[in-house]
Tab-separated table of C-alpha atoms in Angstrom:
chain	number	residue	atom	x	y	z
A	242	MET	CA	-90.484	44.372	-198.765
A	243	ILE	CA	-88.509	44.905	-195.720
A	244	GLU	CA	-86.515	41.589	-195.155
A	245	LEU	CA	-84.817	39.840	-192.204
A	246	ARG	CA	-82.394	37.138	-192.596
A	247	ASP	CA	-81.449	35.263	-189.693
A	248	ILE	CA	-81.682	37.799	-186.662
A	249	THR	CA	-80.197	36.901	-183.575
A	250	VAL	CA	-81.074	39.350	-180.606
A	251	ARG	CA	-79.869	38.269	-176.908
A	252	TYR	CA	-80.852	40.869	-174.206
A	253	GLY	CA	-78.696	39.476	-171.078
A	254	GLU	CA	-78.643	35.585	-170.822
A	255	LYS	CA	-82.460	36.043	-172.953
A	256	LEU	CA	-83.188	35.086	-176.104
A	257	VAL	CA	-85.603	37.384	-178.196
A	258	LEU	CA	-85.021	36.805	-181.863
A	259	ASP	CA	-82.558	33.259	-182.797
A	260	ARG	CA	-81.734	32.887	-186.390
A	261	PHE	CA	-85.259	34.414	-186.838
A	262	SER	CA	-86.039	35.783	-190.440
A	263	LEU	CA	-89.413	36.940	-192.049
A	264	ALA	CA	-90.393	39.131	-195.040
A	265	ILE	CA	-92.943	41.949	-194.266
A	266	PRO	CA	-94.905	43.170	-197.112
A	267	LEU	CA	-95.026	47.202	-197.672
A	268	GLY	CA	-98.379	48.174	-198.567
A	269	GLY	CA	-101.100	49.126	-196.665
A	270	ILE	CA	-101.000	48.473	-193.087
A	271	THR	CA	-99.251	45.147	-191.846
A	272	ALA	CA	-99.904	44.083	-188.420
A	273	LEU	CA	-97.033	41.899	-186.407
A	274	SER	CA	-99.665	40.105	-183.602
A	275	GLY	CA	-98.748	38.166	-180.577
A	276	PRO	CA	-99.061	38.023	-176.639
A	277	SER	CA	-97.328	40.457	-175.139
A	278	GLY	CA	-92.916	39.891	-174.399
A	279	CYS	CA	-92.979	37.826	-177.168
A	280	GLY	CA	-90.561	40.101	-179.050
A	281	LYS	CA	-92.866	42.121	-181.585
A	282	THR	CA	-91.145	45.145	-179.844
A	283	THR	CA	-87.600	44.104	-180.658
A	284	LEU	CA	-88.434	42.973	-184.494
A	285	LEU	CA	-89.993	46.491	-185.100
A	286	ARG	CA	-86.583	47.991	-183.112
A	287	VAL	CA	-84.260	45.643	-185.650
A	288	ALA	CA	-86.138	46.456	-188.606
A	289	SER	CA	-86.036	50.394	-188.089
A	290	GLY	CA	-81.786	49.856	-186.742
A	291	LEU	CA	-82.345	51.351	-183.417
A	292	THR	CA	-81.882	47.611	-182.281
A	293	GLU	CA	-78.344	46.408	-184.044
A	294	PRO	CA	-78.525	42.572	-183.963
A	295	GLY	CA	-76.320	40.316	-182.432
A	296	SER	CA	-76.093	38.635	-186.254
A	297	GLY	CA	-77.860	38.320	-189.630
A	298	ALA	CA	-79.327	41.461	-191.609
A	299	VAL	CA	-81.818	43.696	-192.519
A	300	SER	CA	-82.621	45.115	-196.080
A	301	GLY	CA	-84.985	47.019	-198.027
A	302	ILE	CA	-85.211	49.747	-195.853
A	303	ASP	CA	-82.220	51.422	-197.459
A	304	SER	CA	-82.385	54.778	-197.375
A	305	ARG	CA	-86.367	54.990	-196.427
A	306	LYS	CA	-87.461	57.958	-194.249
A	307	ILE	CA	-88.769	56.053	-191.594
A	308	ALA	CA	-91.479	57.857	-188.574
A	309	PHE	CA	-91.179	55.510	-184.961
A	310	LEU	CA	-93.219	55.371	-182.670
A	311	PHE	CA	-92.010	54.077	-179.354
A	312	GLN	CA	-94.080	51.646	-177.626
A	313	GLU	CA	-94.098	54.332	-174.515
A	314	ASP	CA	-95.034	57.690	-175.190
A	315	ARG	CA	-92.190	59.227	-174.335
A	316	LEU	CA	-93.832	62.589	-174.344
A	317	LEU	CA	-92.133	66.140	-172.898
A	318	PRO	CA	-93.293	67.130	-169.412
A	319	TRP	CA	-92.795	70.355	-169.986
A	320	ARG	CA	-93.240	70.843	-173.639
A	321	THR	CA	-97.249	71.470	-174.558
A	322	VAL	CA	-99.744	69.013	-176.320
A	323	SER	CA	-99.208	71.986	-179.423
A	324	GLN	CA	-95.701	72.403	-178.991
A	325	HIS	CA	-94.870	68.400	-179.216
A	326	ILE	CA	-96.511	68.988	-182.532
A	327	THR	CA	-94.345	71.809	-183.939
A	328	ASP	CA	-91.403	70.453	-182.444
A	329	VAL	CA	-90.742	67.557	-185.295
A	330	LEU	CA	-92.686	69.867	-187.864
A	331	PRO	CA	-90.232	71.670	-190.158
A	332	LYS	CA	-90.856	75.853	-189.918
A	333	SER	CA	-91.822	75.469	-193.440
A	334	ARG	CA	-95.011	73.178	-191.875
A	335	ARG	CA	-95.219	74.601	-188.443
A	336	GLY	CA	-99.492	75.903	-189.490
A	337	GLU	CA	-100.305	71.744	-189.655
A	338	ALA	CA	-100.279	71.793	-185.958
A	339	ALA	CA	-104.036	72.176	-185.916
A	340	ARG	CA	-104.477	69.470	-188.161
A	341	TRP	CA	-102.260	66.627	-186.232
A	342	LEU	CA	-104.587	67.709	-183.017
A	343	ALA	CA	-107.279	67.131	-184.957
A	344	PHE	CA	-106.082	63.737	-186.044
A	345	ALA	CA	-105.781	62.429	-182.342
A	346	GLU	CA	-108.682	64.534	-181.703
A	347	LEU	CA	-107.204	66.642	-179.199
A	348	GLU	CA	-108.039	69.817	-180.386
A	349	GLY	CA	-109.097	71.041	-176.833
A	350	GLU	CA	-105.724	70.219	-175.086
A	351	GLY	CA	-103.032	72.772	-177.351
A	352	GLY	CA	-102.076	74.115	-173.950
A	353	ALA	CA	-102.475	71.596	-171.530
A	354	TYR	CA	-99.195	69.532	-170.772
A	355	PRO	CA	-98.586	65.700	-170.750
A	356	PRO	CA	-98.786	64.867	-166.457
A	357	ALA	CA	-102.921	66.540	-167.192
A	358	LEU	CA	-103.283	63.924	-170.132
A	359	SER	CA	-104.806	60.448	-169.893
A	360	GLY	CA	-103.257	57.701	-170.657
A	361	GLY	CA	-105.589	57.318	-174.051
A	362	MET	CA	-105.093	61.553	-174.637
A	363	ALA	CA	-101.038	60.842	-174.146
A	364	ARG	CA	-101.172	57.725	-176.514
A	365	ARG	CA	-102.781	59.078	-178.764
A	366	LEU	CA	-100.456	62.457	-179.108
A	367	ALA	CA	-97.512	60.234	-179.347
A	368	LEU	CA	-99.503	59.312	-182.077
A	369	ALA	CA	-99.964	62.156	-184.133
A	370	ARG	CA	-96.277	63.434	-183.042
A	371	CYS	CA	-94.997	60.466	-185.215
A	372	ALA	CA	-97.571	60.898	-187.893
A	373	ALA	CA	-96.846	64.466	-188.241
A	374	LEU	CA	-92.899	63.804	-188.711
A	375	GLY	CA	-93.608	61.857	-191.540
A	376	GLY	CA	-91.730	59.356	-193.708
A	377	GLU	CA	-91.948	56.957	-196.309
A	378	LEU	CA	-92.804	54.089	-193.887
A	379	LEU	CA	-94.840	53.941	-190.169
A	380	LEU	CA	-93.319	51.699	-188.253
A	381	LEU	CA	-95.721	51.625	-184.969
A	382	ASP	CA	-95.307	49.719	-181.688
A	383	GLU	CA	-98.584	48.991	-179.773
A	384	PRO	CA	-100.179	52.618	-181.331
A	385	PHE	CA	-103.476	52.334	-180.024
A	386	ALA	CA	-102.388	51.225	-175.569
A	387	GLY	CA	-105.107	52.612	-173.906
A	388	VAL	CA	-106.845	54.324	-176.391
A	389	ASP	CA	-111.012	53.438	-176.930
A	390	GLN	CA	-112.271	51.099	-179.547
A	391	GLU	CA	-114.354	53.936	-181.483
A	392	ARG	CA	-111.591	56.089	-181.272
A	393	THR	CA	-109.077	53.304	-182.190
A	394	VAL	CA	-111.146	52.382	-185.890
A	395	ARG	CA	-111.555	56.587	-186.258
A	396	LEU	CA	-107.264	56.725	-185.762
A	397	LEU	CA	-106.729	53.743	-187.927
A	398	ASP	CA	-108.704	54.930	-190.513
A	399	ARG	CA	-106.839	57.891	-190.626
A	400	LEU	CA	-103.556	55.953	-190.898
A	401	ARG	CA	-104.881	54.558	-193.774
A	402	GLY	CA	-105.628	57.744	-195.205
A	403	LEU	CA	-102.170	59.439	-195.172
A	404	GLY	CA	-101.180	56.599	-197.684
A	405	VAL	CA	-97.746	55.622	-196.666
A	406	PRO	CA	-97.251	51.891	-195.411
A	407	ILE	CA	-97.751	50.798	-191.772
A	408	VAL	CA	-95.910	48.027	-190.170
A	409	MET	CA	-97.378	48.051	-186.583
A	410	ALA	CA	-97.145	45.542	-183.265
A	411	THR	CA	-100.291	44.887	-181.757
A	412	HIS	CA	-102.500	42.051	-179.875
A	413	GLN	CA	-105.428	44.450	-179.942
A	414	PRO	CA	-108.185	41.863	-182.286
A	415	GLN	CA	-110.325	44.509	-183.487
A	416	VAL	CA	-107.716	46.608	-185.051
A	417	LEU	CA	-106.241	43.034	-186.364
A	418	ALA	CA	-109.531	42.827	-188.411
A	419	ALA	CA	-108.907	46.022	-190.115
A	420	CYS	CA	-105.344	45.800	-191.185
A	421	ASP	CA	-104.411	44.610	-195.105
A	422	ALA	CA	-102.254	41.716	-193.807
A	423	VAL	CA	-101.045	39.990	-190.204
A	424	ILE	CA	-98.542	38.336	-189.459
A	425	ALA	CA	-98.926	36.083	-186.166
A	426	LEU	CA	-96.034	35.465	-184.423
A	427	ASP	CA	-94.957	34.154	-180.855
A	428	GLY	CA	-92.270	33.389	-178.821
A	429	PRO	CA	-89.827	34.396	-177.293
A	430	PRO	CA	-87.533	33.412	-178.782
A	431	LEU	CA	-89.707	34.869	-181.404
A	432	ARG	CA	-91.303	32.483	-184.424
A	433	ARG	CA	-93.513	32.841	-186.871
A	434	VAL	CA	-96.857	31.072	-186.084
B	317	MET	CA	-101.506	82.184	-137.586
B	318	ARG	CA	-101.090	84.913	-139.699
B	319	LYS	CA	-97.366	85.024	-141.885
B	320	PRO	CA	-96.123	88.532	-139.801
B	321	PHE	CA	-96.787	87.188	-136.743
B	322	LYS	CA	-94.843	83.832	-137.703
B	323	ILE	CA	-91.740	85.853	-138.447
B	324	LEU	CA	-92.660	88.466	-135.591
B	325	ILE	CA	-93.193	86.385	-132.190
B	326	PRO	CA	-89.889	83.830	-133.016
B	327	LEU	CA	-87.523	87.187	-133.742
B	328	ALA	CA	-89.229	89.187	-130.191
B	329	PHE	CA	-87.949	85.575	-128.926
B	330	TRP	CA	-84.287	85.467	-129.788
B	331	LEU	CA	-84.362	89.338	-129.099
B	332	LEU	CA	-85.634	88.953	-125.480
B	333	VAL	CA	-82.855	86.148	-125.612
B	334	TRP	CA	-80.372	88.188	-126.241
B	335	GLU	CA	-81.329	91.070	-124.242
B	336	ALA	CA	-81.725	88.344	-121.295
B	337	ALA	CA	-77.630	87.407	-121.818
B	338	ALA	CA	-76.211	90.778	-122.682
B	339	LEU	CA	-77.429	91.647	-119.525
B	340	ALA	CA	-76.660	88.965	-117.541
B	341	VAL	CA	-73.027	88.724	-118.853
B	342	GLY	CA	-73.293	93.016	-118.270
B	343	ARG	CA	-69.918	94.241	-120.495
B	344	GLU	CA	-71.053	95.222	-124.348
B	345	LEU	CA	-66.807	94.508	-124.731
B	346	LEU	CA	-67.745	90.744	-124.665
B	347	LEU	CA	-71.863	90.630	-125.666
B	348	PRO	CA	-73.411	94.277	-126.728
B	349	SER	CA	-77.084	94.338	-126.396
B	350	PRO	CA	-79.664	94.279	-129.099
B	351	ALA	CA	-80.493	98.267	-128.848
B	352	ALA	CA	-76.627	98.788	-129.190
B	353	VAL	CA	-76.181	97.080	-132.088
B	354	GLY	CA	-78.875	98.695	-133.739
B	355	GLY	CA	-78.139	102.044	-132.763
B	356	ARG	CA	-74.929	100.720	-134.321
B	357	LEU	CA	-75.889	99.367	-137.406
B	358	LEU	CA	-78.095	102.355	-138.086
B	359	ALA	CA	-75.278	104.510	-137.412
B	360	LEU	CA	-72.886	102.688	-140.280
B	361	ALA	CA	-76.036	102.962	-142.807
B	362	GLY	CA	-76.155	106.090	-142.816
B	363	THR	CA	-72.605	106.422	-144.225
B	364	ALA	CA	-71.403	105.847	-147.773
B	365	GLY	CA	-68.735	104.252	-146.735
B	366	PHE	CA	-71.067	101.301	-145.072
B	367	TRP	CA	-72.849	101.023	-148.138
B	368	LEU	CA	-69.377	101.171	-150.337
B	369	SER	CA	-68.029	98.201	-148.679
B	370	VAL	CA	-71.731	96.129	-148.816
B	371	GLY	CA	-71.425	97.430	-152.751
B	372	ALA	CA	-68.155	96.441	-153.504
B	373	THR	CA	-68.675	92.868	-151.678
B	374	LEU	CA	-72.136	91.899	-153.353
B	375	GLY	CA	-70.021	92.963	-156.386
B	376	ARG	CA	-67.556	90.499	-155.329
B	377	VAL	CA	-69.434	87.613	-154.480
B	378	PHE	CA	-72.053	87.519	-157.044
B	379	LEU	CA	-68.856	87.699	-160.077
B	380	GLY	CA	-67.358	84.457	-157.507
B	381	LEU	CA	-71.284	83.115	-158.271
B	382	PHE	CA	-71.059	83.487	-162.121
B	383	TRP	CA	-67.718	82.683	-162.675
B	384	GLY	CA	-68.298	79.294	-160.376
B	385	ALA	CA	-71.901	78.349	-161.696
B	386	LEU	CA	-70.134	78.730	-165.809
B	387	ALA	CA	-67.660	76.967	-165.030
B	388	GLY	CA	-69.257	74.315	-162.778
B	389	THR	CA	-71.886	74.021	-165.556
B	390	LEU	CA	-69.397	73.236	-168.504
B	391	LEU	CA	-67.244	71.190	-166.289
B	392	ALA	CA	-70.259	68.992	-165.498
B	393	PHE	CA	-71.018	69.278	-169.120
B	394	ALA	CA	-67.546	67.938	-170.283
B	395	THR	CA	-67.153	65.317	-167.703
B	396	HIS	CA	-70.456	63.314	-168.448
B	397	PHE	CA	-69.945	63.491	-172.078
B	398	PHE	CA	-66.110	62.566	-172.811
B	399	PRO	CA	-65.305	59.702	-170.097
B	400	TRP	CA	-60.988	60.913	-170.240
B	401	ALA	CA	-62.434	64.204	-168.715
B	402	ASP	CA	-64.665	62.263	-166.126
B	403	ARG	CA	-61.233	60.507	-165.477
B	404	LEU	CA	-59.149	63.925	-165.362
B	405	ILE	CA	-61.364	66.397	-164.265
B	406	SER	CA	-63.681	64.597	-161.630
B	407	PRO	CA	-61.216	63.949	-158.906
B	408	ALA	CA	-59.756	67.760	-158.813
B	409	ILE	CA	-63.042	68.636	-158.150
B	410	ARG	CA	-63.532	66.421	-155.360
B	411	VAL	CA	-60.596	67.428	-154.094
B	412	VAL	CA	-61.674	71.442	-153.956
B	413	ARG	CA	-65.131	70.465	-152.413
B	414	ALA	CA	-63.015	68.887	-149.539
B	415	THR	CA	-60.486	71.675	-148.871
B	416	PRO	CA	-61.009	73.601	-146.282
B	417	VAL	CA	-62.027	77.436	-147.744
B	418	VAL	CA	-59.765	78.718	-144.981
B	419	SER	CA	-56.590	76.337	-146.677
B	420	PHE	CA	-57.742	77.704	-150.372
B	421	ILE	CA	-57.677	81.391	-148.942
B	422	LEU	CA	-54.400	80.857	-147.870
B	423	LEU	CA	-52.464	79.409	-150.883
B	424	VAL	CA	-54.883	81.532	-153.008
B	425	TYR	CA	-53.453	84.539	-151.508
B	426	LEU	CA	-49.924	83.376	-152.795
B	427	TRP	CA	-51.098	83.606	-156.285
B	428	VAL	CA	-53.299	86.103	-157.042
B	429	ALA	CA	-53.999	90.138	-156.211
B	430	ARG	CA	-55.433	90.559	-152.924
B	431	SER	CA	-58.627	92.300	-154.089
B	432	ALA	CA	-59.111	89.217	-156.646
B	433	ILE	CA	-58.960	86.834	-153.706
B	434	PRO	CA	-62.685	86.767	-152.248
B	435	TRP	CA	-64.199	86.546	-155.902
B	436	VAL	CA	-61.434	83.837	-156.732
B	437	ILE	CA	-62.573	81.963	-153.367
B	438	ALA	CA	-66.157	82.598	-153.732
B	439	GLY	CA	-66.045	80.606	-157.071
B	440	LEU	CA	-63.611	77.738	-155.727
B	441	MET	CA	-67.086	77.044	-153.254
B	442	VAL	CA	-69.773	77.511	-156.011
B	443	LEU	CA	-67.913	75.462	-158.690
B	444	PRO	CA	-68.231	71.876	-157.085
B	445	VAL	CA	-71.962	72.187	-155.927
B	446	VAL	CA	-72.969	73.106	-159.334
B	447	TRP	CA	-71.367	71.224	-160.168
B	448	GLY	CA	-72.093	68.210	-158.370
B	449	SER	CA	-76.027	68.896	-158.831
B	450	LEU	CA	-75.452	69.223	-162.647
B	451	ARG	CA	-73.611	65.771	-162.473
B	452	ALA	CA	-76.069	64.034	-160.695
B	453	GLY	CA	-78.925	64.944	-163.241
B	454	LEU	CA	-76.705	64.765	-166.638
B	455	ASP	CA	-76.231	61.182	-165.273
B	456	SER	CA	-79.985	60.528	-164.280
B	457	LEU	CA	-81.541	62.446	-167.505
B	458	ASP	CA	-83.867	59.787	-169.203
B	459	GLU	CA	-81.966	57.881	-171.665
B	460	LYS	CA	-85.241	56.607	-173.732
B	461	LEU	CA	-86.016	60.980	-174.725
B	462	LEU	CA	-82.655	60.959	-175.858
B	463	GLU	CA	-83.459	58.037	-177.819
B	464	PHE	CA	-86.540	59.803	-178.760
B	465	ALA	CA	-84.952	63.166	-179.840
B	466	ARG	CA	-82.533	61.153	-181.808
B	467	VAL	CA	-85.007	59.466	-183.999
B	468	TYR	CA	-87.267	62.267	-184.435
B	469	ARG	CA	-84.473	63.607	-185.849
B	470	PHE	CA	-83.874	66.559	-183.114
B	471	SER	CA	-80.275	68.672	-184.482
B	472	ARG	CA	-78.010	69.102	-181.313
B	473	ARG	CA	-79.237	72.717	-180.369
B	474	LYS	CA	-82.865	71.318	-180.884
B	475	THR	CA	-81.909	68.157	-178.083
B	476	LEU	CA	-80.145	70.350	-175.794
B	477	GLY	CA	-83.086	73.259	-175.059
B	478	LEU	CA	-85.519	70.813	-175.637
B	479	VAL	CA	-84.407	67.639	-173.671
B	480	TYR	CA	-81.651	68.141	-171.746
B	481	LEU	CA	-82.147	72.279	-170.426
B	482	PRO	CA	-85.544	71.781	-169.048
B	483	ALA	CA	-84.650	68.489	-167.861
B	484	LEU	CA	-81.587	69.976	-166.125
B	485	ARG	CA	-83.307	73.436	-164.956
B	486	PRO	CA	-84.058	71.554	-161.387
B	487	HIS	CA	-80.931	70.460	-160.430
B	488	PHE	CA	-79.011	73.471	-161.896
B	489	GLU	CA	-81.437	75.682	-159.628
B	490	ALA	CA	-81.035	73.573	-156.186
B	491	GLY	CA	-77.267	73.489	-156.750
B	492	LEU	CA	-77.579	77.704	-157.503
B	493	LEU	CA	-79.309	77.875	-154.265
B	494	THR	CA	-77.274	75.920	-151.991
B	495	ALA	CA	-74.266	77.577	-154.062
B	496	PHE	CA	-75.009	81.318	-153.267
B	497	GLY	CA	-75.032	80.807	-149.619
B	498	LEU	CA	-71.519	79.167	-149.692
B	499	ALA	CA	-70.370	81.985	-151.946
B	500	TRP	CA	-71.573	84.580	-149.697
B	501	LYS	CA	-70.312	83.218	-146.695
B	502	SER	CA	-66.222	81.710	-148.142
B	503	GLY	CA	-66.457	85.465	-150.003
B	504	VAL	CA	-66.579	87.521	-146.600
B	505	ALA	CA	-64.583	85.369	-144.975
B	506	ALA	CA	-61.625	85.798	-147.360
B	507	GLU	CA	-62.275	89.448	-146.825
B	508	VAL	CA	-61.347	89.123	-143.388
B	509	LEU	CA	-58.187	87.472	-143.639
B	510	CYS	CA	-57.025	89.451	-146.933
B	511	PRO	CA	-59.047	92.655	-146.232
B	512	PRO	CA	-59.543	94.767	-149.729
B	513	ALA	CA	-60.072	98.257	-149.658
B	514	TYR	CA	-63.466	98.308	-149.579
B	515	ALA	CA	-64.710	95.292	-148.016
B	516	VAL	CA	-67.429	93.965	-145.441
B	517	GLY	CA	-64.685	91.572	-144.094
B	518	SER	CA	-62.549	94.013	-144.120
B	519	ARG	CA	-64.718	96.544	-141.868
B	520	ILE	CA	-64.976	92.940	-139.782
B	521	GLN	CA	-61.489	92.879	-138.925
B	522	GLN	CA	-61.463	96.281	-138.098
B	523	ALA	CA	-64.310	95.994	-135.523
B	524	LYS	CA	-61.923	93.175	-134.534
B	525	LEU	CA	-58.863	94.975	-134.236
B	526	GLY	CA	-60.187	97.882	-132.132
B	527	LEU	CA	-62.477	96.008	-129.909
B	528	GLU	CA	-65.591	97.434	-131.469
B	529	THR	CA	-67.929	94.410	-130.343
B	530	PRO	CA	-70.830	96.722	-131.137
B	531	ASP	CA	-69.487	97.523	-134.948
B	532	LEU	CA	-68.872	93.590	-135.082
B	533	PHE	CA	-72.083	92.616	-134.406
B	534	ALA	CA	-73.637	95.443	-136.525
B	535	TRP	CA	-71.904	94.273	-139.688
B	536	THR	CA	-72.231	90.675	-138.929
B	537	LEU	CA	-75.991	91.550	-139.028
B	538	ALA	CA	-75.735	93.140	-141.552
B	539	ILE	CA	-74.735	89.981	-143.638
B	540	VAL	CA	-77.241	88.106	-142.483
B	541	ALA	CA	-79.401	90.033	-143.143
B	542	LEU	CA	-78.572	90.481	-146.993
B	543	SER	CA	-77.690	87.001	-147.554
B	544	LEU	CA	-80.988	86.284	-146.230
B	545	ILE	CA	-83.333	89.101	-148.960
B	546	LEU	CA	-80.920	87.555	-151.580
B	547	GLU	CA	-81.344	84.139	-151.331
B	548	GLY	CA	-85.022	85.390	-150.885
B	549	LEU	CA	-85.212	87.124	-153.890
B	550	LEU	CA	-82.861	84.402	-155.891
B	551	ARG	CA	-85.513	82.318	-154.916
B	552	LYS	CA	-88.252	84.309	-156.098
B	553	ALA	CA	-86.243	84.941	-159.702
B	554	LEU	CA	-85.968	81.186	-160.119
B	555	GLU	CA	-89.959	80.188	-159.243
B	556	ARG	CA	-91.162	83.110	-161.043
B	557	GLY	CA	-88.614	81.446	-164.233
B	558	ASP	CA	-90.086	78.287	-163.723
B	559	ARG	CA	-94.091	79.549	-163.773
B	560	GLY	CA	-93.011	81.344	-167.307
């Protein structure tokens, strides 16, 4: 269980989290749902330790190894699709690149560079890279943005098959329907509904 | 229009203008004709001294380009990452950039051996250009990519190789191409003012003192041709590096 207690985050004048508390179960796939801009991304960033809150505390992560998928793809324009995978794999696991390309259904695109990919392909590559990095917890920010519905279902199944707890921010109804737990949110400032 | 004609037609036009001007002036001492200059250039190119001077000048220019680019690169990283280095070094580099090359030549003449002046000066002209180009690249580097590298547990070496260097490459190449022209011009200018034993600049100085105007033109023509050829080769090498 990730516990966030009395978290406050402010971006300039904008109060995104105001003494916000939440317990996120760690088992299967948990979705944080809510409209765009309500503060889901900030919540994930605080939970992962990427954003330092103004006040409050986070517990339950401890020394757990986290793989984080950013809201943006953050691909390197000068690296090929295959290299994006091998870049995050340790030398002993370099042979797994093909497996992760298949995970993202990008088998034929190994030599392509990001500018040549569609939005959906780039998102799948970013997701495969995050999954390939591995960890004891996956925190995913809008993992299926721009991905078609059929692929989204298949990718969700593959993510479940990894056997690690997943917490994802999403507002796609078909994704929410397939998650083990859904935490409905609204904001800003962020609140549970 | 086919490529050879694109080059040949403007060349022929300017040679005709030059010939007409030389005929109008009518004195070789003031303005020699293209044929006289071409003849002198061919004659000079047949001597060992010409190639020795060209080789020595090239060596000095490339030495200046190398140390200037290396120092500019190291200082760009230092001033980007360490605020104290930025406060201390950046104003000094801006002063170097604003100082006329002639002032530097005369100052450096007081401090270093005559044979070293051209490559010291060339490097001093290269350094601020490469520094400025790389600093602009470093300052505009995408913070989100750097955060990605941190979160995905990239080592410092990996972040340098996979994020910094590829992102900075266009900035470095643009700076190097601009700096090359400056290194060439400032290096030869230093050779003219502080002539070493073997140097294109020294030969220009001798031609000027001896009122050998066709020689002066021939050496200048040699410098221009060499500069254009070498800049073209450098550009091609950088393009090949980009594709590879």
